[in-house]
Amino acid sequence: MTHSLKDRWERSLQNNYGTPSIVLHRGSGAEVWDADGMRYLDLLGGIATNLLGHGNSEISSAIAQQASKLSHVSNFYMHEPVIALAEKLQSFTGDHTARTFFCNSGAEANEAALKLSRLTGRTKILATDGAFHGRTMGALSLTGQPSKRDAFKPLIKGIKHVPFGDIGAARKAISKKVAMFIVEPIQGENGVVVPPTGYLSELRALTSESGVLLAFDCVQTGMGRTGQWFGYESSGIVPDIITLAKGLGAGLPLGATIALGLASQLFTPGSHGSTFGGNPIACAAANAQIAIIEREGLLASNRAKGALLKENISQIEGVDLIRGEGLLLGIVLKQPIAKHVQVRLLTQGFLTNATSETVLRIAPAFTISETQLTEFISALTKELRHG
Ligand SMILES: Cc1ncc(COP(=O)(O)O)c(C=O)c1O
């Protein structure tokens, strides 16, 4: 790393991320280059965020055009890009009652869900152990990871965590006092943990019986990453709330809280807001990105690439199993060496992420080529054989 940048980082930024080991300088598709000109294959995509990779010319020109026309208007005024995006998201839900609130991040999208649920008149919330819903105080209260929560207690009262994937535990906890049950269709930060088949649909039945809002946090699993627009779709059910961020804004900060049915009527003028939420430039980028995903048939290709990765990686010596859907995958290793493997792969030009000692997560751009995937599979095979 260029020392002066490391020094400047440490002298000017807070230490909440530590000091990253490389400086990225530019990118193209699924490749990035560091400040010294070394090329990396980006298997992480800005943590499941850069859906179309780096430097997409259509997205850049949509951003530039919108910026030169109208960059920010506040929520006192309408603009077309935000309406077009809300209409698209509504069509993806398949439910004409769906209404969207836009914000800037995943944490904010979940904060909005939390506030919205309070308007039911109920105050109790259920979430799951191991879940990650963000770092602001409300979203952190929903997050089921003690290591991220404990230093910031007391958190919001009335939020209980139940084991993820355990429908019996959910049944015991759900009652008519509960406002919302929030869950990730696949737990991303926790290591791409997939719940047992039937869990989400049973949750739907239980929450409906007790009038509890069912919220799916699709911040990581949304916008096509799993091979469907929303990560819950293979369950065949419809939730009351869907939250999005990460890939939604095509690299710009954009989050969304979509409410369906009765939940879509809970916010009224003055209930909630965000200065930048639904900003014209971010919405123009999102609209351009959706158009490309649709035109290029990238949902289907994500499913195919995911299947190819699963088939090849599951056969690698040292891999216990591979889980996830589409291009959100967790490679579970037989030995607790994932952090070491992440560092070794980095030195060989591959960006991956160890979510724990045993799980390596990958979430590449939808546009990554089969040749690039094969390059990664070979590197991982070699690393696990000799590492
Ligand atoms: C499922 C999920 N929800 C919420 C968040 C928080 O998103 P943000 O970092 O944009 O606040 C994340 C981030 O990793 C996430 O994976």
mmCIF file of C-alpha atoms and ligand atoms in Angstrom:
data_model
loop_
_atom_site.group_PDB
_atom_site.id
_atom_site.type_symbol
_atom_site.label_atom_id
_atom_site.label_comp_id
_atom_site.label_asym_id
_atom_site.label_seq_id
_atom_site.Cartn_x
_atom_site.Cartn_y
_atom_site.Cartn_z
ATOM 1 C CA MET A 1 0.000 0.000 0.000
ATOM 2 C CA THR A 2 1.129 3.528 -0.660
ATOM 3 C CA HIS A 3 2.304 4.625 2.774
ATOM 4 C CA SER A 4 1.192 8.179 2.494
ATOM 5 C CA LEU A 5 -2.430 7.080 1.893
ATOM 6 C CA LYS A 6 -2.300 4.683 4.872
ATOM 7 C CA ASP A 7 -0.949 7.488 7.056
ATOM 8 C CA ARG A 8 -3.491 9.953 5.756
ATOM 9 C CA TRP A 9 -6.325 7.426 6.388
ATOM 10 C CA GLU A 10 -5.200 6.818 9.961
ATOM 11 C CA ARG A 11 -4.740 10.507 10.679
ATOM 12 C CA SER A 12 -8.106 11.546 9.304
ATOM 13 C CA LEU A 13 -10.665 8.720 9.566
ATOM 14 C CA GLN A 14 -12.187 7.142 12.674
ATOM 15 C CA ASN A 15 -10.980 3.653 13.460
ATOM 16 C CA ASN A 16 -14.334 1.851 13.170
ATOM 17 C CA TYR A 17 -13.193 -0.117 10.108
ATOM 18 C CA GLY A 18 -9.558 -0.519 11.127
ATOM 19 C CA THR A 19 -7.103 0.245 8.308
ATOM 20 C CA PRO A 20 -7.880 -1.681 5.105
ATOM 21 C CA SER A 21 -4.881 -3.424 3.556
ATOM 22 C CA ILE A 22 -5.288 -2.194 -0.013
ATOM 23 C CA VAL A 23 -6.214 1.037 -1.773
ATOM 24 C CA LEU A 24 -8.557 0.554 -4.719
ATOM 25 C CA HIS A 25 -8.089 2.939 -7.560
ATOM 26 C CA ARG A 26 -10.362 1.949 -10.458
ATOM 27 C CA GLY A 27 -12.622 -0.844 -11.679
ATOM 28 C CA SER A 28 -14.131 -2.302 -14.809
ATOM 29 C CA GLY A 29 -16.885 -4.920 -14.657
ATOM 30 C CA ALA A 30 -15.871 -7.545 -12.094
ATOM 31 C CA GLU A 31 -12.251 -6.381 -11.957
ATOM 32 C CA VAL A 32 -10.600 -3.712 -9.820
ATOM 33 C CA TRP A 33 -7.066 -2.350 -9.698
ATOM 34 C CA ASP A 34 -5.213 -1.077 -6.675
ATOM 35 C CA ALA A 35 -3.094 2.037 -6.453
ATOM 36 C CA ASP A 36 0.007 0.026 -7.430
ATOM 37 C CA GLY A 37 -1.664 -1.343 -10.584
ATOM 38 C CA MET A 38 -2.361 -4.858 -9.242
ATOM 39 C CA ARG A 39 -5.529 -6.387 -10.714
ATOM 40 C CA TYR A 40 -8.098 -8.174 -8.532
ATOM 41 C CA LEU A 41 -11.122 -10.222 -9.505
ATOM 42 C CA ASP A 42 -13.901 -8.783 -7.351
ATOM 43 C CA LEU A 43 -15.953 -11.674 -5.976
ATOM 44 C CA LEU A 44 -17.489 -9.488 -3.276
ATOM 45 C CA GLY A 45 -19.041 -6.671 -5.309
ATOM 46 C CA GLY A 46 -18.808 -3.980 -2.629
ATOM 47 C CA ILE A 47 -20.448 -6.471 -0.232
ATOM 48 C CA ALA A 48 -23.286 -7.665 -2.466
ATOM 49 C CA THR A 49 -23.839 -4.164 -3.787
ATOM 50 C CA ASN A 50 -22.295 -3.569 -7.224
ATOM 51 C CA LEU A 51 -24.842 -5.529 -9.229
ATOM 52 C CA LEU A 52 -23.380 -4.637 -12.616
ATOM 53 C CA GLY A 53 -19.782 -4.276 -11.521
ATOM 54 C CA HIS A 54 -17.670 -1.195 -11.914
ATOM 55 C CA GLY A 55 -17.720 1.530 -14.548
ATOM 56 C CA ASN A 56 -20.921 0.584 -16.380
ATOM 57 C CA SER A 57 -21.242 3.186 -19.125
ATOM 58 C CA GLU A 58 -25.062 3.198 -19.288
ATOM 59 C CA ILE A 59 -25.329 3.784 -15.562
ATOM 60 C CA SER A 60 -22.616 6.463 -15.618
ATOM 61 C CA SER A 61 -24.394 8.326 -18.369
ATOM 62 C CA ALA A 62 -27.801 8.020 -16.625
ATOM 63 C CA ILE A 63 -26.177 9.526 -13.519
ATOM 64 C CA ALA A 64 -24.456 12.285 -15.498
ATOM 65 C CA GLN A 65 -27.592 13.168 -17.451
ATOM 66 C CA GLN A 66 -29.742 13.322 -14.336
ATOM 67 C CA ALA A 67 -27.104 15.325 -12.459
ATOM 68 C CA SER A 68 -26.962 17.870 -15.245
ATOM 69 C CA LYS A 69 -30.768 18.176 -15.309
ATOM 70 C CA LEU A 70 -31.972 18.009 -11.715
ATOM 71 C CA SER A 71 -29.848 16.732 -8.857
ATOM 72 C CA HIS A 72 -31.884 17.279 -5.714
ATOM 73 C CA VAL A 73 -35.330 18.705 -5.096
ATOM 74 C CA SER A 74 -36.338 17.672 -1.527
ATOM 75 C CA ASN A 75 -39.568 15.846 -0.844
ATOM 76 C CA PHE A 76 -41.660 18.988 -1.226
ATOM 77 C CA TYR A 77 -41.710 18.275 -4.969
ATOM 78 C CA MET A 78 -42.274 15.317 -7.260
ATOM 79 C CA HIS A 79 -39.921 14.123 -9.945
ATOM 80 C CA GLU A 80 -40.286 11.385 -12.515
ATOM 81 C CA PRO A 81 -37.318 9.091 -11.637
ATOM 82 C CA VAL A 82 -38.650 8.398 -8.117
ATOM 83 C CA ILE A 83 -42.148 7.613 -9.415
ATOM 84 C CA ALA A 84 -40.772 5.344 -12.151
ATOM 85 C CA LEU A 85 -38.684 3.461 -9.599
ATOM 86 C CA ALA A 86 -41.582 3.045 -7.139
ATOM 87 C CA GLU A 87 -43.747 1.734 -9.996
ATOM 88 C CA LYS A 88 -41.059 -0.781 -10.941
ATOM 89 C CA LEU A 89 -40.702 -2.023 -7.373
ATOM 90 C CA GLN A 90 -44.474 -2.314 -7.119
ATOM 91 C CA SER A 91 -44.529 -4.418 -10.282
ATOM 92 C CA PHE A 92 -41.782 -6.668 -8.869
ATOM 93 C CA THR A 93 -43.928 -7.373 -5.793
ATOM 94 C CA GLY A 94 -46.829 -8.343 -8.073
ATOM 95 C CA ASP A 95 -49.121 -6.413 -5.719
ATOM 96 C CA HIS A 96 -50.729 -3.136 -6.774
ATOM 97 C CA THR A 97 -51.145 -2.107 -3.121
ATOM 98 C CA ALA A 98 -47.357 -1.910 -2.641
ATOM 99 C CA ARG A 99 -46.148 1.586 -1.720
ATOM 100 C CA THR A 100 -42.510 2.582 -1.259
ATOM 101 C CA PHE A 101 -40.717 4.949 1.107
ATOM 102 C CA PHE A 102 -37.191 5.777 -0.087
ATOM 103 C CA CYS A 103 -34.190 6.396 2.129
ATOM 104 C CA ASN A 104 -30.426 5.994 1.756
ATOM 105 C CA SER A 105 -29.278 2.756 3.396
ATOM 106 C CA GLY A 106 -30.309 -0.626 4.725
ATOM 107 C CA ALA A 107 -30.299 0.521 8.335
ATOM 108 C CA GLU A 108 -32.629 3.382 7.470
ATOM 109 C CA ALA A 109 -34.931 1.077 5.510
ATOM 110 C CA ASN A 110 -35.262 -1.116 8.605
ATOM 111 C CA GLU A 111 -35.681 1.920 10.878
ATOM 112 C CA ALA A 112 -38.624 2.907 8.695
ATOM 113 C CA ALA A 113 -40.071 -0.606 9.001
ATOM 114 C CA LEU A 114 -39.712 -0.385 12.783
ATOM 115 C CA LYS A 115 -41.467 2.970 12.959
ATOM 116 C CA LEU A 116 -44.164 1.819 10.577
ATOM 117 C CA SER A 117 -44.863 -1.236 12.734
ATOM 118 C CA ARG A 118 -45.371 0.961 15.803
ATOM 119 C CA LEU A 119 -48.269 2.618 14.009
ATOM 120 C CA THR A 120 -50.223 -0.625 14.355
ATOM 121 C CA GLY A 121 -50.565 0.313 18.031
ATOM 122 C CA ARG A 122 -48.529 -2.715 19.091
ATOM 123 C CA THR A 123 -44.987 -2.357 20.437
ATOM 124 C CA LYS A 124 -43.403 -5.808 20.603
ATOM 125 C CA ILE A 125 -41.099 -6.900 17.780
ATOM 126 C CA LEU A 126 -39.627 -10.289 16.940
ATOM 127 C CA ALA A 127 -36.341 -10.744 15.085
ATOM 128 C CA THR A 128 -33.909 -13.631 14.745
ATOM 129 C CA ASP A 129 -30.608 -14.645 16.326
ATOM 130 C CA GLY A 130 -27.677 -13.986 14.030
ATOM 131 C CA ALA A 131 -29.610 -11.472 11.924
ATOM 132 C CA PHE A 132 -28.002 -8.292 10.663
ATOM 133 C CA HIS A 133 -30.325 -5.357 10.105
ATOM 134 C CA GLY A 134 -27.939 -2.388 10.413
ATOM 135 C CA ARG A 135 -26.035 -0.252 12.920
ATOM 136 C CA THR A 136 -28.307 2.669 13.825
ATOM 137 C CA MET A 137 -29.952 2.266 17.224
ATOM 138 C CA GLY A 138 -33.281 0.911 15.958
ATOM 139 C CA ALA A 139 -31.730 -1.352 13.332
ATOM 140 C CA LEU A 140 -29.091 -2.448 15.844
ATOM 141 C CA SER A 141 -31.851 -3.355 18.278
ATOM 142 C CA LEU A 142 -33.249 -5.654 15.564
ATOM 143 C CA THR A 143 -29.795 -7.107 14.833
ATOM 144 C CA GLY A 144 -29.315 -10.473 16.527
ATOM 145 C CA GLN A 145 -25.535 -10.388 17.001
ATOM 146 C CA PRO A 146 -24.388 -9.686 20.594
ATOM 147 C CA SER A 147 -20.879 -8.676 19.447
ATOM 148 C CA LYS A 148 -22.346 -5.716 17.563
ATOM 149 C CA ARG A 149 -25.016 -4.830 20.168
ATOM 150 C CA ASP A 150 -23.534 -5.211 23.601
ATOM 151 C CA ALA A 151 -21.401 -2.059 23.811
ATOM 152 C CA PHE A 152 -24.413 0.096 22.937
ATOM 153 C CA LYS A 153 -26.970 -1.113 25.467
ATOM 154 C CA PRO A 154 -29.583 -0.152 26.479
ATOM 155 C CA LEU A 155 -31.193 -0.705 23.092
ATOM 156 C CA ILE A 156 -34.862 -0.362 22.160
ATOM 157 C CA LYS A 157 -37.143 -2.263 24.525
ATOM 158 C CA GLY A 158 -39.669 -4.883 23.484
ATOM 159 C CA ILE A 159 -37.545 -6.593 20.835
ATOM 160 C CA LYS A 160 -37.040 -10.326 21.270
ATOM 161 C CA HIS A 161 -34.801 -12.579 19.217
ATOM 162 C CA VAL A 162 -35.740 -16.155 18.392
ATOM 163 C CA PRO A 163 -33.558 -18.823 16.742
ATOM 164 C CA PHE A 164 -33.438 -18.387 12.946
ATOM 165 C CA GLY A 165 -35.147 -21.208 11.070
ATOM 166 C CA ASP A 166 -36.912 -22.571 14.162
ATOM 167 C CA ILE A 167 -40.627 -22.406 13.467
ATOM 168 C CA GLY A 168 -41.498 -23.883 16.895
ATOM 169 C CA ALA A 169 -39.696 -20.994 18.621
ATOM 170 C CA ALA A 170 -41.455 -18.500 16.355
ATOM 171 C CA ARG A 171 -44.839 -20.094 17.158
ATOM 172 C CA LYS A 172 -44.196 -19.742 20.903
ATOM 173 C CA ALA A 173 -43.158 -16.095 20.588
ATOM 174 C CA ILE A 174 -45.821 -14.795 18.198
ATOM 175 C CA SER A 175 -48.903 -13.292 19.821
ATOM 176 C CA LYS A 176 -51.435 -10.528 19.191
ATOM 177 C CA LYS A 177 -49.143 -8.158 21.117
ATOM 178 C CA VAL A 178 -46.443 -8.424 18.451
ATOM 179 C CA ALA A 179 -46.325 -5.662 15.844
ATOM 180 C CA MET A 180 -43.752 -7.119 13.432
ATOM 181 C CA PHE A 181 -41.619 -10.165 12.789
ATOM 182 C CA ILE A 182 -38.542 -9.169 10.782
ATOM 183 C CA VAL A 183 -36.318 -11.728 9.115
ATOM 184 C CA GLU A 184 -33.766 -12.021 6.310
ATOM 185 C CA PRO A 185 -34.878 -14.647 3.764
ATOM 186 C CA ILE A 186 -31.219 -15.758 3.794
ATOM 187 C CA GLN A 187 -28.976 -14.420 6.570
ATOM 188 C CA GLY A 188 -26.184 -12.665 4.683
ATOM 189 C CA GLU A 189 -23.742 -11.213 7.230
ATOM 190 C CA ASN A 190 -24.176 -14.287 9.401
ATOM 191 C CA GLY A 191 -22.568 -16.413 6.687
ATOM 192 C CA VAL A 192 -25.253 -16.892 4.014
ATOM 193 C CA VAL A 193 -27.453 -19.060 6.226
ATOM 194 C CA VAL A 194 -30.486 -20.517 4.441
ATOM 195 C CA PRO A 195 -33.538 -21.405 6.585
ATOM 196 C CA PRO A 196 -35.176 -24.837 6.300
ATOM 197 C CA THR A 197 -37.665 -25.255 3.434
ATOM 198 C CA GLY A 198 -41.100 -24.098 4.510
ATOM 199 C CA TYR A 199 -39.843 -21.746 7.270
ATOM 200 C CA LEU A 200 -40.843 -18.521 5.523
ATOM 201 C CA SER A 201 -44.260 -19.785 4.463
ATOM 202 C CA GLU A 202 -44.972 -21.110 7.953
ATOM 203 C CA LEU A 203 -43.944 -17.721 9.346
ATOM 204 C CA ARG A 204 -46.416 -16.130 6.937
ATOM 205 C CA ALA A 205 -49.211 -18.360 8.220
ATOM 206 C CA LEU A 206 -48.379 -17.684 11.886
ATOM 207 C CA THR A 207 -48.024 -13.919 11.489
ATOM 208 C CA SER A 208 -51.248 -13.676 9.478
ATOM 209 C CA GLU A 209 -53.182 -15.581 12.159
ATOM 210 C CA SER A 210 -52.089 -13.065 14.817
ATOM 211 C CA GLY A 211 -52.230 -9.913 12.704
ATOM 212 C CA VAL A 212 -48.436 -9.495 12.919
ATOM 213 C CA LEU A 213 -46.630 -7.668 10.106
ATOM 214 C CA LEU A 214 -44.120 -9.928 8.390
ATOM 215 C CA ALA A 215 -41.091 -7.939 7.212
ATOM 216 C CA PHE A 216 -38.467 -9.407 4.926
ATOM 217 C CA ASP A 217 -35.124 -7.648 5.056
ATOM 218 C CA CYS A 218 -33.986 -8.089 1.470
ATOM 219 C CA VAL A 219 -31.185 -5.532 1.741
ATOM 220 C CA GLN A 220 -28.646 -8.191 0.806
ATOM 221 C CA THR A 221 -30.888 -10.706 -0.957
ATOM 222 C CA GLY A 222 -32.887 -8.245 -3.035
ATOM 223 C CA MET A 223 -32.592 -6.710 -6.497
ATOM 224 C CA GLY A 224 -31.945 -9.972 -8.293
ATOM 225 C CA ARG A 225 -28.952 -11.251 -6.380
ATOM 226 C CA THR A 226 -30.585 -14.595 -5.620
ATOM 227 C CA GLY A 227 -31.884 -14.927 -9.180
ATOM 228 C CA GLN A 228 -35.233 -13.345 -8.281
ATOM 229 C CA TRP A 229 -36.018 -9.703 -7.614
ATOM 230 C CA PHE A 230 -36.514 -10.433 -3.908
ATOM 231 C CA GLY A 231 -34.769 -13.156 -1.918
ATOM 232 C CA TYR A 232 -37.987 -14.632 -0.539
ATOM 233 C CA GLU A 233 -39.717 -15.356 -3.834
ATOM 234 C CA SER A 234 -38.990 -19.079 -3.947
ATOM 235 C CA SER A 235 -41.158 -19.388 -0.801
ATOM 236 C CA GLY A 236 -44.174 -18.328 -2.893
ATOM 237 C CA ILE A 237 -45.542 -15.995 -0.228
ATOM 238 C CA VAL A 238 -46.043 -12.254 0.046
ATOM 239 C CA PRO A 239 -44.817 -10.314 3.114
ATOM 240 C CA ASP A 240 -46.232 -7.059 4.520
ATOM 241 C CA ILE A 241 -42.939 -5.172 4.344
ATOM 242 C CA ILE A 242 -39.839 -5.531 2.170
ATOM 243 C CA THR A 243 -36.665 -3.566 2.841
ATOM 244 C CA LEU A 244 -33.999 -2.937 0.207
ATOM 245 C CA ALA A 245 -30.703 -1.064 -0.121
ATOM 246 C CA LYS A 246 -27.212 -2.227 -1.180
ATOM 247 C CA GLY A 247 -27.654 -3.033 -4.896
ATOM 248 C CA LEU A 248 -30.767 -0.887 -5.361
ATOM 249 C CA GLY A 249 -28.917 2.351 -6.170
ATOM 250 C CA ALA A 250 -26.379 0.936 -8.650
ATOM 251 C CA GLY A 251 -23.538 2.086 -6.406
ATOM 252 C CA LEU A 252 -25.273 5.215 -5.097
ATOM 253 C CA PRO A 253 -26.817 5.367 -1.607
ATOM 254 C CA LEU A 254 -30.468 4.337 -1.889
ATOM 255 C CA GLY A 255 -32.709 2.311 0.399
ATOM 256 C CA ALA A 256 -36.396 1.433 0.249
ATOM 257 C CA THR A 257 -39.126 0.253 2.586
ATOM 258 C CA ILE A 258 -41.964 -1.240 0.578
ATOM 259 C CA ALA A 259 -45.219 -1.760 2.466
ATOM 260 C CA LEU A 260 -48.028 -3.897 1.098
ATOM 261 C CA GLY A 261 -51.735 -4.168 1.853
ATOM 262 C CA LEU A 262 -52.859 -2.528 5.107
ATOM 263 C CA ALA A 263 -49.247 -1.766 6.046
ATOM 264 C CA SER A 264 -49.032 0.534 3.020
ATOM 265 C CA GLN A 265 -51.583 2.869 4.660
ATOM 266 C CA LEU A 266 -49.818 3.259 8.026
ATOM 267 C CA PHE A 267 -47.537 6.188 7.180
ATOM 268 C CA THR A 268 -49.416 9.442 6.765
ATOM 269 C CA PRO A 269 -48.015 12.926 6.042
ATOM 270 C CA GLY A 270 -45.478 13.781 8.741
ATOM 271 C CA SER A 271 -44.898 10.186 9.948
ATOM 272 C CA HIS A 272 -41.436 9.835 8.497
ATOM 273 C CA GLY A 273 -39.005 11.391 6.048
ATOM 274 C CA SER A 274 -35.484 11.701 4.677
ATOM 275 C CA THR A 275 -33.821 14.650 2.954
ATOM 276 C CA PHE A 276 -32.005 12.582 0.370
ATOM 277 C CA GLY A 277 -34.393 9.603 0.223
ATOM 278 C CA GLY A 278 -35.539 9.087 -3.362
ATOM 279 C CA ASN A 279 -32.971 11.547 -4.677
ATOM 280 C CA PRO A 280 -33.307 12.011 -8.485
ATOM 281 C CA ILE A 281 -29.729 10.948 -9.283
ATOM 282 C CA ALA A 282 -29.881 7.770 -7.170
ATOM 283 C CA CYS A 283 -33.284 6.901 -8.657
ATOM 284 C CA ALA A 284 -32.057 7.520 -12.223
ATOM 285 C CA ALA A 285 -29.131 5.172 -11.550
ATOM 286 C CA ALA A 286 -31.500 2.540 -10.118
ATOM 287 C CA ASN A 287 -33.859 2.819 -13.109
ATOM 288 C CA ALA A 288 -30.990 2.455 -15.596
ATOM 289 C CA GLN A 289 -29.701 -0.563 -13.707
ATOM 290 C CA ILE A 290 -33.108 -2.288 -13.642
ATOM 291 C CA ALA A 291 -33.484 -1.712 -17.387
ATOM 292 C CA ILE A 292 -30.148 -3.448 -18.006
ATOM 293 C CA ILE A 293 -30.935 -6.368 -15.680
ATOM 294 C CA GLU A 294 -34.239 -6.913 -17.498
ATOM 295 C CA ARG A 295 -32.851 -6.446 -20.995
ATOM 296 C CA GLU A 296 -29.887 -8.777 -20.420
ATOM 297 C CA GLY A 297 -31.908 -11.460 -18.611
ATOM 298 C CA LEU A 298 -29.564 -11.294 -15.620
ATOM 299 C CA LEU A 299 -31.912 -12.938 -13.123
ATOM 300 C CA ALA A 300 -31.815 -16.174 -15.096
ATOM 301 C CA SER A 301 -28.063 -15.910 -15.647
ATOM 302 C CA ASN A 302 -27.537 -15.376 -11.886
ATOM 303 C CA ARG A 303 -29.335 -18.649 -11.256
ATOM 304 C CA ALA A 304 -27.196 -20.406 -13.848
ATOM 305 C CA LYS A 305 -23.927 -18.919 -12.541
ATOM 306 C CA GLY A 306 -24.919 -19.809 -8.979
ATOM 307 C CA ALA A 307 -25.586 -23.404 -10.038
ATOM 308 C CA LEU A 308 -22.223 -23.568 -11.823
ATOM 309 C CA LEU A 309 -20.397 -22.238 -8.757
ATOM 310 C CA LYS A 310 -22.221 -24.625 -6.441
ATOM 311 C CA GLU A 311 -21.508 -27.633 -8.597
ATOM 312 C CA ASN A 312 -17.793 -26.901 -8.947
ATOM 313 C CA ILE A 313 -17.029 -25.529 -5.499
ATOM 314 C CA SER A 314 -18.851 -28.308 -3.634
ATOM 315 C CA GLN A 315 -16.362 -30.762 -5.168
ATOM 316 C CA ILE A 316 -13.269 -28.941 -3.938
ATOM 317 C CA GLU A 317 -11.280 -30.762 -1.306
ATOM 318 C CA GLY A 318 -11.597 -28.825 1.940
ATOM 319 C CA VAL A 319 -15.091 -27.514 1.186
ATOM 320 C CA ASP A 320 -17.752 -28.923 3.488
ATOM 321 C CA LEU A 321 -20.726 -27.426 1.647
ATOM 322 C CA ILE A 322 -21.801 -24.377 -0.293
ATOM 323 C CA ARG A 323 -25.083 -22.619 0.487
ATOM 324 C CA GLY A 324 -27.110 -19.689 -0.753
ATOM 325 C CA GLU A 325 -28.934 -18.841 -3.950
ATOM 326 C CA GLY A 326 -27.875 -17.245 -7.222
ATOM 327 C CA LEU A 327 -24.855 -15.032 -6.680
ATOM 328 C CA LEU A 328 -25.016 -14.892 -2.882
ATOM 329 C CA LEU A 329 -23.046 -17.889 -1.712
ATOM 330 C CA GLY A 330 -21.388 -19.045 1.495
ATOM 331 C CA ILE A 331 -18.566 -21.553 1.077
ATOM 332 C CA VAL A 332 -18.347 -23.551 4.303
ATOM 333 C CA LEU A 333 -14.841 -24.919 4.863
ATOM 334 C CA LYS A 334 -14.007 -28.109 6.732
ATOM 335 C CA GLN A 335 -11.267 -26.337 8.712
ATOM 336 C CA PRO A 336 -11.498 -22.978 10.526
ATOM 337 C CA ILE A 337 -9.202 -21.254 8.025
ATOM 338 C CA ALA A 338 -11.569 -18.926 6.149
ATOM 339 C CA LYS A 339 -9.863 -15.720 7.345
ATOM 340 C CA HIS A 340 -6.480 -17.090 6.329
ATOM 341 C CA VAL A 341 -7.876 -18.181 2.942
ATOM 342 C CA GLN A 342 -9.365 -14.703 2.398
ATOM 343 C CA VAL A 343 -5.939 -13.110 2.967
ATOM 344 C CA ARG A 344 -4.172 -15.671 0.750
ATOM 345 C CA LEU A 345 -6.705 -15.125 -2.052
ATOM 346 C CA LEU A 346 -6.269 -11.362 -1.732
ATOM 347 C CA THR A 347 -2.530 -11.651 -2.281
ATOM 348 C CA GLN A 348 -3.309 -13.667 -5.433
ATOM 349 C CA GLY A 349 -5.761 -11.068 -6.737
ATOM 350 C CA PHE A 350 -9.200 -12.247 -5.530
ATOM 351 C CA LEU A 351 -11.545 -10.219 -3.302
ATOM 352 C CA THR A 352 -13.663 -12.452 -1.051
ATOM 353 C CA ASN A 353 -14.978 -12.137 2.503
ATOM 354 C CA ALA A 354 -14.686 -14.481 5.483
ATOM 355 C CA THR A 355 -17.826 -13.984 7.575
ATOM 356 C CA SER A 356 -16.410 -16.313 10.252
ATOM 357 C CA GLU A 357 -13.533 -18.754 10.710
ATOM 358 C CA THR A 358 -15.290 -21.323 8.517
ATOM 359 C CA VAL A 359 -17.329 -19.378 5.953
ATOM 360 C CA LEU A 360 -16.092 -17.553 2.869
ATOM 361 C CA ARG A 361 -18.787 -15.365 1.277
ATOM 362 C CA ILE A 362 -18.927 -14.402 -2.364
ATOM 363 C CA ALA A 363 -21.401 -11.995 -3.988
ATOM 364 C CA PRO A 364 -19.923 -10.937 -7.324
ATOM 365 C CA ALA A 365 -21.363 -8.654 -9.976
ATOM 366 C CA PHE A 366 -24.116 -10.229 -12.085
ATOM 367 C CA THR A 367 -21.947 -9.511 -15.118
ATOM 368 C CA ILE A 368 -19.017 -11.641 -13.968
ATOM 369 C CA SER A 369 -18.121 -14.002 -16.818
ATOM 370 C CA GLU A 370 -17.916 -17.790 -16.672
ATOM 371 C CA THR A 371 -14.198 -17.484 -17.487
ATOM 372 C CA GLN A 372 -13.736 -15.253 -14.450
ATOM 373 C CA LEU A 373 -15.713 -17.660 -12.272
ATOM 374 C CA THR A 374 -13.518 -20.520 -13.488
ATOM 375 C CA GLU A 375 -10.448 -18.440 -12.644
ATOM 376 C CA PHE A 376 -11.738 -18.114 -9.076
ATOM 377 C CA ILE A 377 -12.683 -21.789 -8.778
ATOM 378 C CA SER A 378 -9.132 -22.783 -9.847
ATOM 379 C CA ALA A 379 -7.530 -20.374 -7.375
ATOM 380 C CA LEU A 380 -9.721 -21.628 -4.530
ATOM 381 C CA THR A 381 -9.029 -25.247 -5.447
ATOM 382 C CA LYS A 382 -5.280 -24.599 -5.410
ATOM 383 C CA GLU A 383 -5.448 -22.638 -2.197
ATOM 384 C CA LEU A 384 -7.424 -25.280 -0.323
ATOM 385 C CA ARG A 385 -5.158 -28.035 -1.619
ATOM 386 C CA HIS A 386 -1.890 -26.342 -0.743
ATOM 387 C CA GLY A 387 -2.917 -23.674 1.767
HETATM 388 C C1 LIG B 1 -29.625 -7.846 5.531
HETATM 389 C C2 LIG B 1 -29.057 -6.503 5.816
HETATM 390 N N1 LIG B 1 -29.836 -5.567 6.367
HETATM 391 C C3 LIG B 1 -29.364 -4.336 6.644
HETATM 392 C C4 LIG B 1 -28.055 -3.999 6.368
HETATM 393 C C5 LIG B 1 -27.553 -2.617 6.695
HETATM 394 O O1 LIG B 1 -27.368 -1.909 5.521
HETATM 395 P P1 LIG B 1 -26.550 -0.527 5.522
HETATM 396 O O2 LIG B 1 -25.119 -0.871 5.777
HETATM 397 O O3 LIG B 1 -26.791 0.042 4.162
HETATM 398 O O4 LIG B 1 -27.124 0.320 6.594
HETATM 399 C C6 LIG B 1 -27.207 -4.951 5.796
HETATM 400 C C7 LIG B 1 -25.809 -4.629 5.511
HETATM 401 O O5 LIG B 1 -24.972 -5.485 5.368
HETATM 402 C C8 LIG B 1 -27.721 -6.234 5.510
HETATM 403 O O6 LIG B 1 -26.954 -7.186 4.966
#
